[in-house]
mmCIF file of C-alpha atoms in Angstrom:
data_model
loop_
_atom_site.group_PDB
_atom_site.id
_atom_site.type_symbol
_atom_site.label_atom_id
_atom_site.label_comp_id
_atom_site.label_asym_id
_atom_site.label_seq_id
_atom_site.Cartn_x
_atom_site.Cartn_y
_atom_site.Cartn_z
ATOM 1 C CA MET V 1 -36.744 -23.123 -37.358
ATOM 2 C CA ALA V 2 -34.788 -22.116 -34.270
ATOM 3 C CA THR V 3 -36.486 -19.791 -31.832
ATOM 4 C CA ILE V 4 -34.874 -17.197 -29.606
ATOM 5 C CA GLY V 5 -35.578 -17.868 -25.955
ATOM 6 C CA LEU V 6 -35.738 -15.507 -22.991
ATOM 7 C CA PRO V 7 -32.164 -16.275 -21.789
ATOM 8 C CA GLU V 8 -30.730 -15.328 -25.181
ATOM 9 C CA VAL V 9 -32.683 -12.059 -25.191
ATOM 10 C CA PHE V 10 -31.492 -11.278 -21.661
ATOM 11 C CA VAL V 11 -27.837 -11.967 -22.543
ATOM 12 C CA ALA V 12 -28.113 -9.815 -25.673
ATOM 13 C CA PHE V 13 -29.644 -6.962 -23.671
ATOM 14 C CA ILE V 14 -26.926 -7.127 -21.002
ATOM 15 C CA SER V 15 -24.223 -7.205 -23.679
ATOM 16 C CA PHE V 16 -25.777 -4.158 -25.318
ATOM 17 C CA LEU V 17 -25.792 -2.276 -22.013
ATOM 18 C CA VAL V 18 -22.173 -3.214 -21.234
ATOM 19 C CA PHE V 19 -21.001 -2.154 -24.697
ATOM 20 C CA ASN V 20 -22.840 1.160 -24.525
ATOM 21 C CA CYS V 21 -21.657 1.902 -20.996
ATOM 22 C CA SER V 22 -18.036 1.193 -21.971
ATOM 23 C CA PHE V 23 -18.343 3.431 -25.015
ATOM 24 C CA LEU V 24 -19.947 6.258 -23.063
ATOM 25 C CA LEU V 25 -17.416 6.026 -20.230
ATOM 26 C CA LYS V 26 -14.454 6.309 -22.617
ATOM 27 C CA LYS V 27 -16.075 9.176 -24.479
ATOM 28 C CA SER V 28 -16.935 11.036 -21.273
ATOM 29 C CA GLN V 29 -13.399 10.901 -19.868
ATOM 30 C CA SER V 30 -12.201 13.509 -22.349
ATOM 31 C CA GLN V 31 -15.091 15.906 -21.718
ATOM 32 C CA PRO V 32 -14.820 18.482 -18.894
ATOM 33 C CA ILE V 33 -18.585 19.021 -18.938
ATOM 34 C CA LEU V 34 -20.933 16.103 -18.342
ATOM 35 C CA LYS V 35 -22.984 15.226 -21.390
ATOM 36 C CA ASN V 36 -26.634 14.289 -20.974
ATOM 37 C CA TRP V 37 -27.038 10.952 -22.790
ATOM 38 C CA PRO V 38 -30.386 9.349 -23.627
ATOM 39 C CA PHE V 39 -31.579 6.977 -20.879
ATOM 40 C CA PHE V 40 -28.240 7.090 -18.990
ATOM 41 C CA GLY V 41 -28.275 10.824 -18.321
ATOM 42 C CA MET V 42 -24.967 12.168 -17.009
ATOM 43 C CA LEU V 43 -24.069 9.054 -15.025
ATOM 44 C CA PRO V 44 -21.424 7.745 -17.514
ATOM 45 C CA GLY V 45 -19.364 10.911 -17.219
ATOM 46 C CA MET V 46 -19.756 10.968 -13.449
ATOM 47 C CA LEU V 47 -18.749 7.312 -13.067
ATOM 48 C CA ALA V 48 -15.733 7.791 -15.326
ATOM 49 C CA ASN V 49 -14.428 10.491 -12.998
ATOM 50 C CA ILE V 50 -15.213 8.883 -9.635
ATOM 51 C CA PRO V 51 -11.481 8.299 -8.860
ATOM 52 C CA ARG V 52 -10.936 12.087 -9.101
ATOM 53 C CA ILE V 53 -14.419 13.239 -8.216
ATOM 54 C CA PHE V 54 -13.370 16.196 -6.048
ATOM 55 C CA ASP V 55 -11.103 17.743 -8.690
ATOM 56 C CA PHE V 56 -13.628 16.933 -11.393
ATOM 57 C CA SER V 57 -16.496 18.590 -9.512
ATOM 58 C CA VAL V 58 -14.411 21.766 -9.236
ATOM 59 C CA GLU V 59 -13.685 21.691 -12.982
ATOM 60 C CA VAL V 60 -17.370 21.256 -13.808
ATOM 61 C CA LEU V 61 -18.462 24.070 -11.488
ATOM 62 C CA GLU V 62 -15.791 26.401 -12.873
ATOM 63 C CA ALA V 63 -16.921 25.658 -16.432
ATOM 64 C CA THR V 64 -20.599 26.253 -15.577
ATOM 65 C CA ASN V 65 -20.296 29.537 -13.687
ATOM 66 C CA LEU V 66 -20.405 27.782 -10.267
ATOM 67 C CA THR V 67 -23.894 26.319 -10.721
ATOM 68 C CA PHE V 68 -24.518 23.004 -12.442
ATOM 69 C CA SER V 69 -27.657 20.956 -13.104
ATOM 70 C CA PHE V 70 -26.968 17.217 -12.898
ATOM 71 C CA LYS V 71 -29.319 14.886 -14.776
ATOM 72 C CA GLY V 72 -29.343 11.262 -13.663
ATOM 73 C CA SER V 73 -30.562 8.263 -15.611
ATOM 74 C CA TRP V 74 -34.229 8.016 -16.512
ATOM 75 C CA LEU V 75 -36.549 7.062 -13.644
ATOM 76 C CA SER V 76 -33.592 7.166 -11.219
ATOM 77 C CA GLY V 77 -34.656 10.184 -9.191
ATOM 78 C CA THR V 78 -31.117 11.605 -9.241
ATOM 79 C CA HIS V 79 -31.714 15.018 -10.798
ATOM 80 C CA MET V 80 -29.842 17.584 -8.682
ATOM 81 C CA LEU V 81 -28.573 21.153 -8.750
ATOM 82 C CA PHE V 82 -25.009 21.769 -7.533
ATOM 83 C CA THR V 83 -23.855 25.270 -6.664
ATOM 84 C CA ALA V 84 -20.720 26.830 -5.218
ATOM 85 C CA ASP V 85 -21.773 30.404 -5.942
ATOM 86 C CA PRO V 86 -21.466 32.419 -2.691
ATOM 87 C CA ARG V 87 -24.549 34.432 -3.617
ATOM 88 C CA ASN V 88 -26.682 31.321 -4.016
ATOM 89 C CA ILE V 89 -25.353 29.816 -0.805
ATOM 90 C CA HIS V 90 -25.995 33.051 1.093
ATOM 91 C CA HIS V 91 -29.537 33.144 -0.247
ATOM 92 C CA ILE V 92 -30.246 29.500 0.649
ATOM 93 C CA LEU V 93 -28.569 29.384 4.055
ATOM 94 C CA ASN V 94 -29.233 32.923 5.234
ATOM 95 C CA LEU V 95 -31.672 35.184 3.439
ATOM 96 C CA ASN V 96 -34.322 32.573 2.698
ATOM 97 C CA PHE V 97 -33.298 29.710 4.976
ATOM 98 C CA GLY V 98 -36.831 28.734 5.968
ATOM 99 C CA ASN V 99 -37.763 28.126 2.360
ATOM 100 C CA TYR V 100 -35.052 25.520 1.771
ATOM 101 C CA PRO V 101 -35.555 22.500 4.054
ATOM 102 C CA LYS V 102 -33.553 19.326 3.465
ATOM 103 C CA GLY V 103 -36.725 17.601 2.279
ATOM 104 C CA PRO V 104 -37.788 13.949 2.330
ATOM 105 C CA GLU V 105 -35.185 12.815 -0.221
ATOM 106 C CA ALA V 106 -32.309 13.897 2.028
ATOM 107 C CA LYS V 107 -33.827 11.978 4.923
ATOM 108 C CA LYS V 108 -33.966 8.839 2.765
ATOM 109 C CA ILE V 109 -30.337 9.229 1.731
ATOM 110 C CA PHE V 110 -29.161 9.857 5.310
ATOM 111 C CA ASN V 111 -31.481 7.320 6.933
ATOM 112 C CA ALA V 112 -28.485 5.274 8.087
ATOM 113 C CA LEU V 113 -27.663 8.104 10.517
ATOM 114 C CA GLY V 114 -31.125 8.124 12.082
ATOM 115 C CA ASP V 115 -32.736 11.324 13.357
ATOM 116 C CA ARG V 116 -29.477 13.185 13.840
ATOM 117 C CA ILE V 117 -28.622 16.739 12.885
ATOM 118 C CA LEU V 118 -27.382 15.715 9.401
ATOM 119 C CA SER V 119 -30.749 14.228 8.470
ATOM 120 C CA ALA V 120 -33.070 16.249 10.739
ATOM 121 C CA ASP V 121 -35.225 18.976 9.267
ATOM 122 C CA MET V 122 -37.158 22.068 10.318
ATOM 123 C CA GLU V 123 -38.284 21.960 13.984
ATOM 124 C CA LEU V 124 -36.323 18.802 14.863
ATOM 125 C CA TRP V 125 -33.149 20.306 13.403
ATOM 126 C CA GLU V 126 -33.707 23.516 15.366
ATOM 127 C CA ASN V 127 -34.186 21.576 18.618
ATOM 128 C CA LEU V 128 -31.040 19.513 18.029
ATOM 129 C CA ARG V 129 -29.070 22.650 17.217
ATOM 130 C CA LYS V 130 -30.233 24.379 20.403
ATOM 131 C CA SER V 131 -29.448 21.354 22.573
ATOM 132 C CA ASN V 132 -25.958 21.005 21.068
ATOM 133 C CA HIS V 133 -25.356 24.714 21.528
ATOM 134 C CA ALA V 134 -26.398 24.481 25.182
ATOM 135 C CA ILE V 135 -24.045 21.551 25.806
ATOM 136 C CA PHE V 136 -21.013 23.129 24.164
ATOM 137 C CA HIS V 137 -21.546 26.437 26.000
ATOM 138 C CA HIS V 138 -22.209 24.921 29.404
ATOM 139 C CA PRO V 139 -19.727 26.155 32.066
ATOM 140 C CA ASP V 140 -18.707 22.599 32.963
ATOM 141 C CA PHE V 141 -17.955 21.824 29.338
ATOM 142 C CA LEU V 142 -15.982 25.034 28.886
ATOM 143 C CA LYS V 143 -13.827 24.095 31.889
ATOM 144 C CA LEU V 144 -12.287 21.393 29.753
ATOM 145 C CA SER V 145 -10.685 24.191 27.686
ATOM 146 C CA VAL V 146 -12.092 22.853 24.430
ATOM 147 C CA LEU V 147 -9.867 19.759 24.292
ATOM 148 C CA VAL V 148 -6.627 21.707 24.795
ATOM 149 C CA SER V 149 -5.814 20.098 28.135
ATOM 150 C CA SER V 150 -6.574 16.572 26.947
ATOM 151 C CA ASN V 151 -4.677 17.185 23.722
ATOM 152 C CA THR V 152 -1.640 18.287 25.749
ATOM 153 C CA ILE V 153 -1.762 15.143 27.864
ATOM 154 C CA LYS V 154 -2.174 12.897 24.834
ATOM 155 C CA LEU V 155 0.669 14.679 23.053
ATOM 156 C CA LYS V 156 3.113 14.075 25.897
ATOM 157 C CA GLU V 157 1.990 10.574 26.839
ATOM 158 C CA SER V 158 1.067 9.028 23.483
ATOM 159 C CA LEU V 159 1.650 10.931 20.245
ATOM 160 C CA ILE V 160 5.130 12.338 20.936
ATOM 161 C CA PRO V 161 6.543 8.990 22.213
ATOM 162 C CA PHE V 162 5.074 7.241 19.178
ATOM 163 C CA LEU V 163 6.629 9.723 16.717
ATOM 164 C CA ASP V 164 9.947 9.633 18.609
ATOM 165 C CA ASN V 165 10.008 5.860 18.280
ATOM 166 C CA ALA V 166 9.075 6.014 14.567
ATOM 167 C CA ALA V 167 11.881 8.513 13.937
ATOM 168 C CA HIS V 168 14.388 6.428 15.931
ATOM 169 C CA GLU V 169 13.446 3.158 14.245
ATOM 170 C CA LYS V 170 13.133 4.880 10.831
ATOM 171 C CA THR V 171 9.835 3.139 10.197
ATOM 172 C CA ILE V 172 7.161 4.218 7.729
ATOM 173 C CA ILE V 173 3.868 5.096 9.398
ATOM 174 C CA ASP V 174 0.347 5.764 8.166
ATOM 175 C CA LEU V 175 -0.187 9.357 9.292
ATOM 176 C CA GLN V 176 -3.899 9.202 8.529
ATOM 177 C CA ASP V 177 -4.344 6.215 10.840
ATOM 178 C CA VAL V 178 -2.294 7.916 13.569
ATOM 179 C CA PHE V 179 -4.470 11.022 13.574
ATOM 180 C CA LYS V 180 -7.684 9.004 13.397
ATOM 181 C CA ARG V 181 -6.565 7.142 16.518
ATOM 182 C CA PHE V 182 -5.497 10.385 18.193
ATOM 183 C CA MET V 183 -8.882 11.995 17.592
ATOM 184 C CA PHE V 184 -10.612 8.803 18.725
ATOM 185 C CA ASP V 185 -8.780 8.998 22.059
ATOM 186 C CA THR V 186 -9.233 12.727 22.671
ATOM 187 C CA SER V 187 -12.923 12.587 21.777
ATOM 188 C CA SER V 188 -13.398 9.663 24.136
ATOM 189 C CA ILE V 189 -11.633 11.513 26.958
ATOM 190 C CA LEU V 190 -13.786 14.578 26.389
ATOM 191 C CA MET V 191 -17.130 12.779 26.208
ATOM 192 C CA THR V 192 -16.653 9.859 28.613
ATOM 193 C CA GLY V 193 -13.482 10.414 30.627
ATOM 194 C CA TYR V 194 -12.078 7.120 29.323
ATOM 195 C CA ASP V 195 -8.849 6.879 27.304
ATOM 196 C CA PRO V 196 -8.835 3.873 24.900
ATOM 197 C CA MET V 197 -5.047 4.328 24.450
ATOM 198 C CA SER V 198 -5.260 3.506 20.756
ATOM 199 C CA VAL V 199 -2.189 5.702 20.082
ATOM 200 C CA SER V 200 0.885 3.938 21.434
ATOM 201 C CA ILE V 201 4.110 2.402 20.191
ATOM 202 C CA GLU V 202 2.355 -0.968 19.908
ATOM 203 C CA MET V 203 -0.655 0.575 18.081
ATOM 204 C CA PRO V 204 -3.164 -2.005 19.355
ATOM 205 C CA GLU V 205 -6.421 -2.721 17.573
ATOM 206 C CA VAL V 206 -9.274 -1.025 19.418
ATOM 207 C CA LEU V 207 -12.536 -2.802 18.697
ATOM 208 C CA PHE V 208 -15.715 -0.797 18.838
ATOM 209 C CA ASP V 209 -17.465 -3.528 20.802
ATOM 210 C CA GLU V 210 -14.900 -3.166 23.578
ATOM 211 C CA ALA V 211 -15.450 0.578 23.596
ATOM 212 C CA VAL V 212 -19.182 0.076 24.030
ATOM 213 C CA GLU V 213 -18.578 -2.227 27.003
ATOM 214 C CA THR V 214 -16.634 0.531 28.744
ATOM 215 C CA GLY V 215 -19.535 2.936 28.499
ATOM 216 C CA GLU V 216 -18.879 4.858 25.265
ATOM 217 C CA GLU V 217 -22.024 3.831 23.407
ATOM 218 C CA ALA V 218 -23.623 7.285 23.681
ATOM 219 C CA PHE V 219 -20.780 8.959 21.802
ATOM 220 C CA PHE V 220 -19.849 6.295 19.285
ATOM 221 C CA PHE V 221 -23.420 5.519 18.218
ATOM 222 C CA GLN V 222 -23.098 8.087 15.431
ATOM 223 C CA VAL V 223 -19.594 7.193 14.297
ATOM 224 C CA LYS V 224 -19.239 3.407 14.598
ATOM 225 C CA LYS V 225 -20.299 2.897 10.971
ATOM 226 C CA LEU V 226 -19.012 6.185 9.607
ATOM 227 C CA SER V 227 -16.097 4.986 7.484
ATOM 228 C CA ILE V 228 -18.416 2.854 5.303
ATOM 229 C CA ILE V 229 -21.680 4.756 5.715
ATOM 230 C CA GLU V 230 -20.101 7.976 4.418
ATOM 231 C CA GLU V 231 -19.300 6.182 1.144
ATOM 232 C CA ALA V 232 -22.776 4.665 0.972
ATOM 233 C CA ILE V 233 -24.398 8.067 1.443
ATOM 234 C CA TYR V 234 -22.158 9.548 -1.243
ATOM 235 C CA TYR V 235 -23.051 6.901 -3.817
ATOM 236 C CA ARG V 236 -26.735 7.221 -2.995
ATOM 237 C CA TYR V 237 -26.677 10.682 -4.535
ATOM 238 C CA PHE V 238 -25.884 9.213 -7.946
ATOM 239 C CA LYS V 239 -27.191 5.660 -7.756
ATOM 240 C CA PRO V 240 -30.778 5.144 -8.988
ATOM 241 C CA VAL V 241 -33.202 5.162 -6.055
ATOM 242 C CA ILE V 242 -34.746 1.821 -7.063
ATOM 243 C CA LEU V 243 -31.302 0.176 -7.101
ATOM 244 C CA TRP V 244 -30.085 1.227 -3.653
ATOM 245 C CA ARG V 245 -33.494 0.526 -2.121
ATOM 246 C CA LEU V 246 -33.363 -2.988 -3.595
ATOM 247 C CA GLN V 247 -29.843 -3.420 -2.206
ATOM 248 C CA SER V 248 -31.051 -2.255 1.196
ATOM 249 C CA TRP V 249 -33.950 -4.723 1.119
ATOM 250 C CA LEU V 250 -31.574 -7.569 0.172
ATOM 251 C CA GLY V 251 -29.071 -6.491 2.830
ATOM 252 C CA ILE V 252 -26.179 -6.041 0.390
ATOM 253 C CA GLU V 253 -25.819 -2.261 0.521
ATOM 254 C CA LEU V 254 -22.618 -0.637 1.743
ATOM 255 C CA GLU V 255 -24.210 0.224 5.093
ATOM 256 C CA GLY V 256 -24.720 -3.472 5.750
ATOM 257 C CA LYS V 257 -20.967 -3.952 5.803
ATOM 258 C CA ALA V 258 -20.651 -1.432 8.615
ATOM 259 C CA ASN V 259 -22.192 -3.527 11.374
ATOM 260 C CA ASN V 260 -18.860 -5.124 12.219
ATOM 261 C CA GLN V 261 -16.743 -2.018 11.855
ATOM 262 C CA LYS V 262 -14.962 -0.067 14.550
ATOM 263 C CA GLY V 263 -15.493 3.658 14.912
ATOM 264 C CA HIS V 264 -13.102 6.541 14.439
ATOM 265 C CA HIS V 265 -13.728 10.261 14.442
ATOM 266 C CA LYS V 266 -12.281 12.241 11.582
ATOM 267 C CA LEU V 267 -9.390 14.663 11.795
ATOM 268 C CA SER V 268 -8.001 16.506 8.800
ATOM 269 C CA SER V 269 -5.099 18.374 10.368
ATOM 270 C CA HIS V 270 -2.733 15.710 8.925
ATOM 271 C CA LEU V 271 -3.459 17.292 5.543
ATOM 272 C CA VAL V 272 -1.686 20.415 6.785
ATOM 273 C CA LEU V 273 1.460 18.323 7.036
ATOM 274 C CA LEU V 274 0.867 16.891 3.566
ATOM 275 C CA ALA V 275 0.363 20.346 2.064
ATOM 276 C CA SER V 276 3.293 21.842 3.958
ATOM 277 C CA SER V 277 5.644 19.010 3.020
ATOM 278 C CA LYS V 278 5.365 20.090 -0.618
ATOM 279 C CA HIS V 279 6.346 23.647 0.373
ATOM 280 C CA PRO V 280 9.329 23.584 2.778
ATOM 281 C CA GLN V 281 9.307 27.376 3.025
ATOM 282 C CA VAL V 282 5.915 27.196 4.744
ATOM 283 C CA PHE V 283 7.295 24.826 7.367
ATOM 284 C CA THR V 284 10.274 27.134 7.894
ATOM 285 C CA LYS V 285 8.092 30.192 8.527
ATOM 286 C CA ILE V 286 5.764 28.296 10.860
ATOM 287 C CA ARG V 287 8.682 26.927 12.896
ATOM 288 C CA LYS V 288 10.235 30.388 13.158
ATOM 289 C CA GLU V 289 6.913 31.779 14.324
ATOM 290 C CA ILE V 290 6.487 28.998 16.911
ATOM 291 C CA ASN V 291 9.988 29.525 18.306
ATOM 292 C CA THR V 292 9.406 33.267 18.789
ATOM 293 C CA ASN V 293 5.680 33.671 19.578
ATOM 294 C CA TYR V 294 4.529 30.348 21.019
ATOM 295 C CA ASP V 295 2.160 30.871 23.945
ATOM 296 C CA PRO V 296 -0.177 27.938 24.750
ATOM 297 C CA THR V 297 -2.724 30.366 26.206
ATOM 298 C CA ASP V 298 -2.894 32.533 23.081
ATOM 299 C CA LEU V 299 -2.577 30.480 19.902
ATOM 300 C CA GLU V 300 -4.129 33.257 17.811
ATOM 301 C CA LYS V 301 -0.704 34.908 17.639
ATOM 302 C CA LEU V 302 0.500 32.136 15.337
ATOM 303 C CA VAL V 303 -0.685 33.783 12.134
ATOM 304 C CA TYR V 304 1.314 31.557 9.742
ATOM 305 C CA LEU V 305 -0.019 28.408 11.401
ATOM 306 C CA HIS V 306 -3.547 29.807 11.356
ATOM 307 C CA ALA V 307 -3.169 30.646 7.656
ATOM 308 C CA ALA V 308 -1.864 27.133 6.888
ATOM 309 C CA LEU V 309 -4.799 25.547 8.722
ATOM 310 C CA SER V 310 -7.354 27.787 7.045
ATOM 311 C CA GLU V 311 -5.925 27.329 3.550
ATOM 312 C CA THR V 312 -5.680 23.570 3.996
ATOM 313 C CA MET V 313 -9.302 23.409 5.135
ATOM 314 C CA ARG V 314 -10.237 25.410 2.041
ATOM 315 C CA LEU V 315 -8.300 23.194 -0.377
ATOM 316 C CA TYR V 316 -8.944 19.883 1.393
ATOM 317 C CA PRO V 317 -12.230 20.287 3.285
ATOM 318 C CA PRO V 318 -13.025 17.319 5.558
ATOM 319 C CA LEU V 319 -16.617 17.620 4.322
ATOM 320 C CA PRO V 320 -16.122 18.427 0.625
ATOM 321 C CA PHE V 321 -19.835 18.802 -0.074
ATOM 322 C CA ASN V 322 -20.714 20.616 3.140
ATOM 323 C CA HIS V 323 -20.683 24.405 3.515
ATOM 324 C CA LYS V 324 -19.417 24.466 7.122
ATOM 325 C CA SER V 325 -15.802 25.045 8.079
ATOM 326 C CA PRO V 326 -14.510 22.673 10.802
ATOM 327 C CA ALA V 327 -11.274 24.527 11.636
ATOM 328 C CA LYS V 328 -11.003 24.759 15.418
ATOM 329 C CA PRO V 329 -8.408 26.344 17.712
ATOM 330 C CA ASP V 330 -7.828 22.974 19.433
ATOM 331 C CA ILE V 331 -6.155 21.649 16.266
ATOM 332 C CA LYS V 332 -3.422 24.255 16.540
ATOM 333 C CA ILE V 333 -1.735 22.947 19.666
ATOM 334 C CA VAL V 334 -1.338 19.546 18.005
ATOM 335 C CA ALA V 335 0.100 21.107 14.859
ATOM 336 C CA VAL V 336 2.481 23.283 16.897
ATOM 337 C CA GLU V 337 4.048 20.337 18.710
ATOM 338 C CA ILE V 338 4.389 18.205 15.592
ATOM 339 C CA ILE V 339 5.685 20.861 13.190
ATOM 340 C CA GLN V 340 8.155 22.072 15.799
ATOM 341 C CA LYS V 341 9.723 18.649 16.402
ATOM 342 C CA TYR V 342 9.371 16.534 13.269
ATOM 343 C CA ASP V 343 9.856 16.455 9.510
ATOM 344 C CA PHE V 344 7.596 14.264 7.368
ATOM 345 C CA GLU V 345 8.430 12.851 3.958
ATOM 346 C CA VAL V 346 5.688 11.188 1.950
ATOM 347 C CA THR V 347 6.795 7.702 0.898
ATOM 348 C CA LYS V 348 7.799 7.549 -2.763
ATOM 349 C CA GLY V 349 5.294 5.656 -4.847
ATOM 350 C CA ASP V 350 2.591 5.902 -2.192
ATOM 351 C CA LYS V 351 -0.852 6.330 -3.732
ATOM 352 C CA ILE V 352 -2.490 9.472 -2.351
ATOM 353 C CA LYS V 353 -6.017 8.778 -3.500
ATOM 354 C CA PRO V 354 -9.122 10.303 -1.863
ATOM 355 C CA VAL V 355 -12.136 8.118 -1.177
ATOM 356 C CA PRO V 356 -15.335 9.436 -2.817
ATOM 357 C CA SER V 357 -17.406 10.023 0.308
ATOM 358 C CA VAL V 358 -19.079 12.793 2.285
ATOM 359 C CA ILE V 359 -15.987 12.980 4.518
ATOM 360 C CA LEU V 360 -12.578 13.310 2.905
ATOM 361 C CA ARG V 361 -10.030 10.582 3.675
ATOM 362 C CA MET V 362 -7.303 8.762 1.790
ATOM 363 C CA LYS V 363 -8.110 5.317 0.382
ATOM 364 C CA HIS V 364 -4.630 3.937 1.062
ATOM 365 C CA GLY V 365 -3.872 6.059 4.118
ATOM 366 C CA LEU V 366 -0.891 8.429 4.143
ATOM 367 C CA SER V 367 2.462 6.636 4.450
ATOM 368 C CA VAL V 368 5.242 8.930 5.658
ATOM 369 C CA LYS V 369 8.770 8.687 6.994
ATOM 370 C CA VAL V 370 9.294 10.582 10.253
ATOM 371 C CA THR V 371 12.537 12.417 11.018
ATOM 372 C CA LYS V 372 13.072 14.088 14.369
ATOM 373 C CA LYS V 373 14.492 17.616 14.186
ATOM 374 C CA ILE V 374 17.769 18.120 15.943
#
C-alpha cells in the first residue's frame, strides 16, 4: 500500500494555499470594503488593490465613516486602526498628544531609518524636534532665504537650459526624474555648499558614493536608501511580522537592496504640472496672474498658484499616510518660472502608476513632451 510522504503533503498544502489565495483575491477585487476572512484576515483584499492602494484607501475610509479597523492574518501582528477623521486626528495629535506615542511597533517598522525623527518617540522625538527647529530658525540659516536664492541660480544655470534644449530638440523627458535631480542639487547646495550638477543637458549619473566623497555624508545619510526603504516600510505594515523579520535575518528584505542605491530627495511640485495639464484653464489663470503680479520678494500675491499648490498637495500628498503638509513657499518660484515659459504634454500611453510607499512617486516616472511658449 502506497504511503503519502512529507513532500507530497507539503505540495498539497502549498497548492491549497495558492488556490485559496487566488480565489480570495478575485472575490475581493469587487468589494469596496475589505472582508475579514478566516486565517487570512483582510490581506487578500488589500493585496488585490495594491496597484491602486491610495484610491482604494480613500474608498474604504469613505465607506466606513473615515475610521477603519484593519485585521491582518492570524498571528501576523498587523491589526491596525486607520482614521482620516479630523476630530480623531485633532484628539491624537493635539488634545491628548502625550497619550499616543509611536510605540515599539513603529520603531521596529522604521528601524531602517535609525533613531531619526520618523522613528523617535517621546523625549528623543522632542529633543530632535527642538534641535531641528533651532537650526531652521538660526539667523545664518535664514540668510539663505529658504532656498529661494539657490533655486534662482539653479533655474537659470541648469533647469531652464535643460528645458529649453528639450523643447528645441522635441525630446520626451521624465519630469519626475528632472525634479528629483533638481531637489537633490538644491538640497546639497543648502546643506553643504556643493552643487552635484545632476541637472544638465547631459543628465549625468550622480552616484551616491561620489557624493559622500565630496563631504555630503551628513545630509544624505537619511536619504541614500529612501527610494527602496520607503517601499519596504510600507509593506511592513501589512506583511506578517514573522515573515519580514525572517527576510531581514536572511538579508533578502527590500532594505537590503538599498545598499547600492543613490540618494535623491523628494519633490512633488511636478504633480502641479500634471494636475494643471489636465485643466488648461488653470494654467491660463496662473500665467495671467504671473504676468501681472509677479514679484520675487512677495510670492504670496500669487493666489492662483498658491491654490494650485495647496490643492495638489491635498490630492497628491507626497506623504500619503502622514498628516503633515509639506507645501513650502520655496516651491513657488520654481513653479512660476516653469509655468510661465513652458507647456507640458503627458506622453500618450505613458503609465502613470504610483508606487505603494510612504512617499508618493510614479513607478514609471512621468514622461512629458516640453514645448516652449512663444
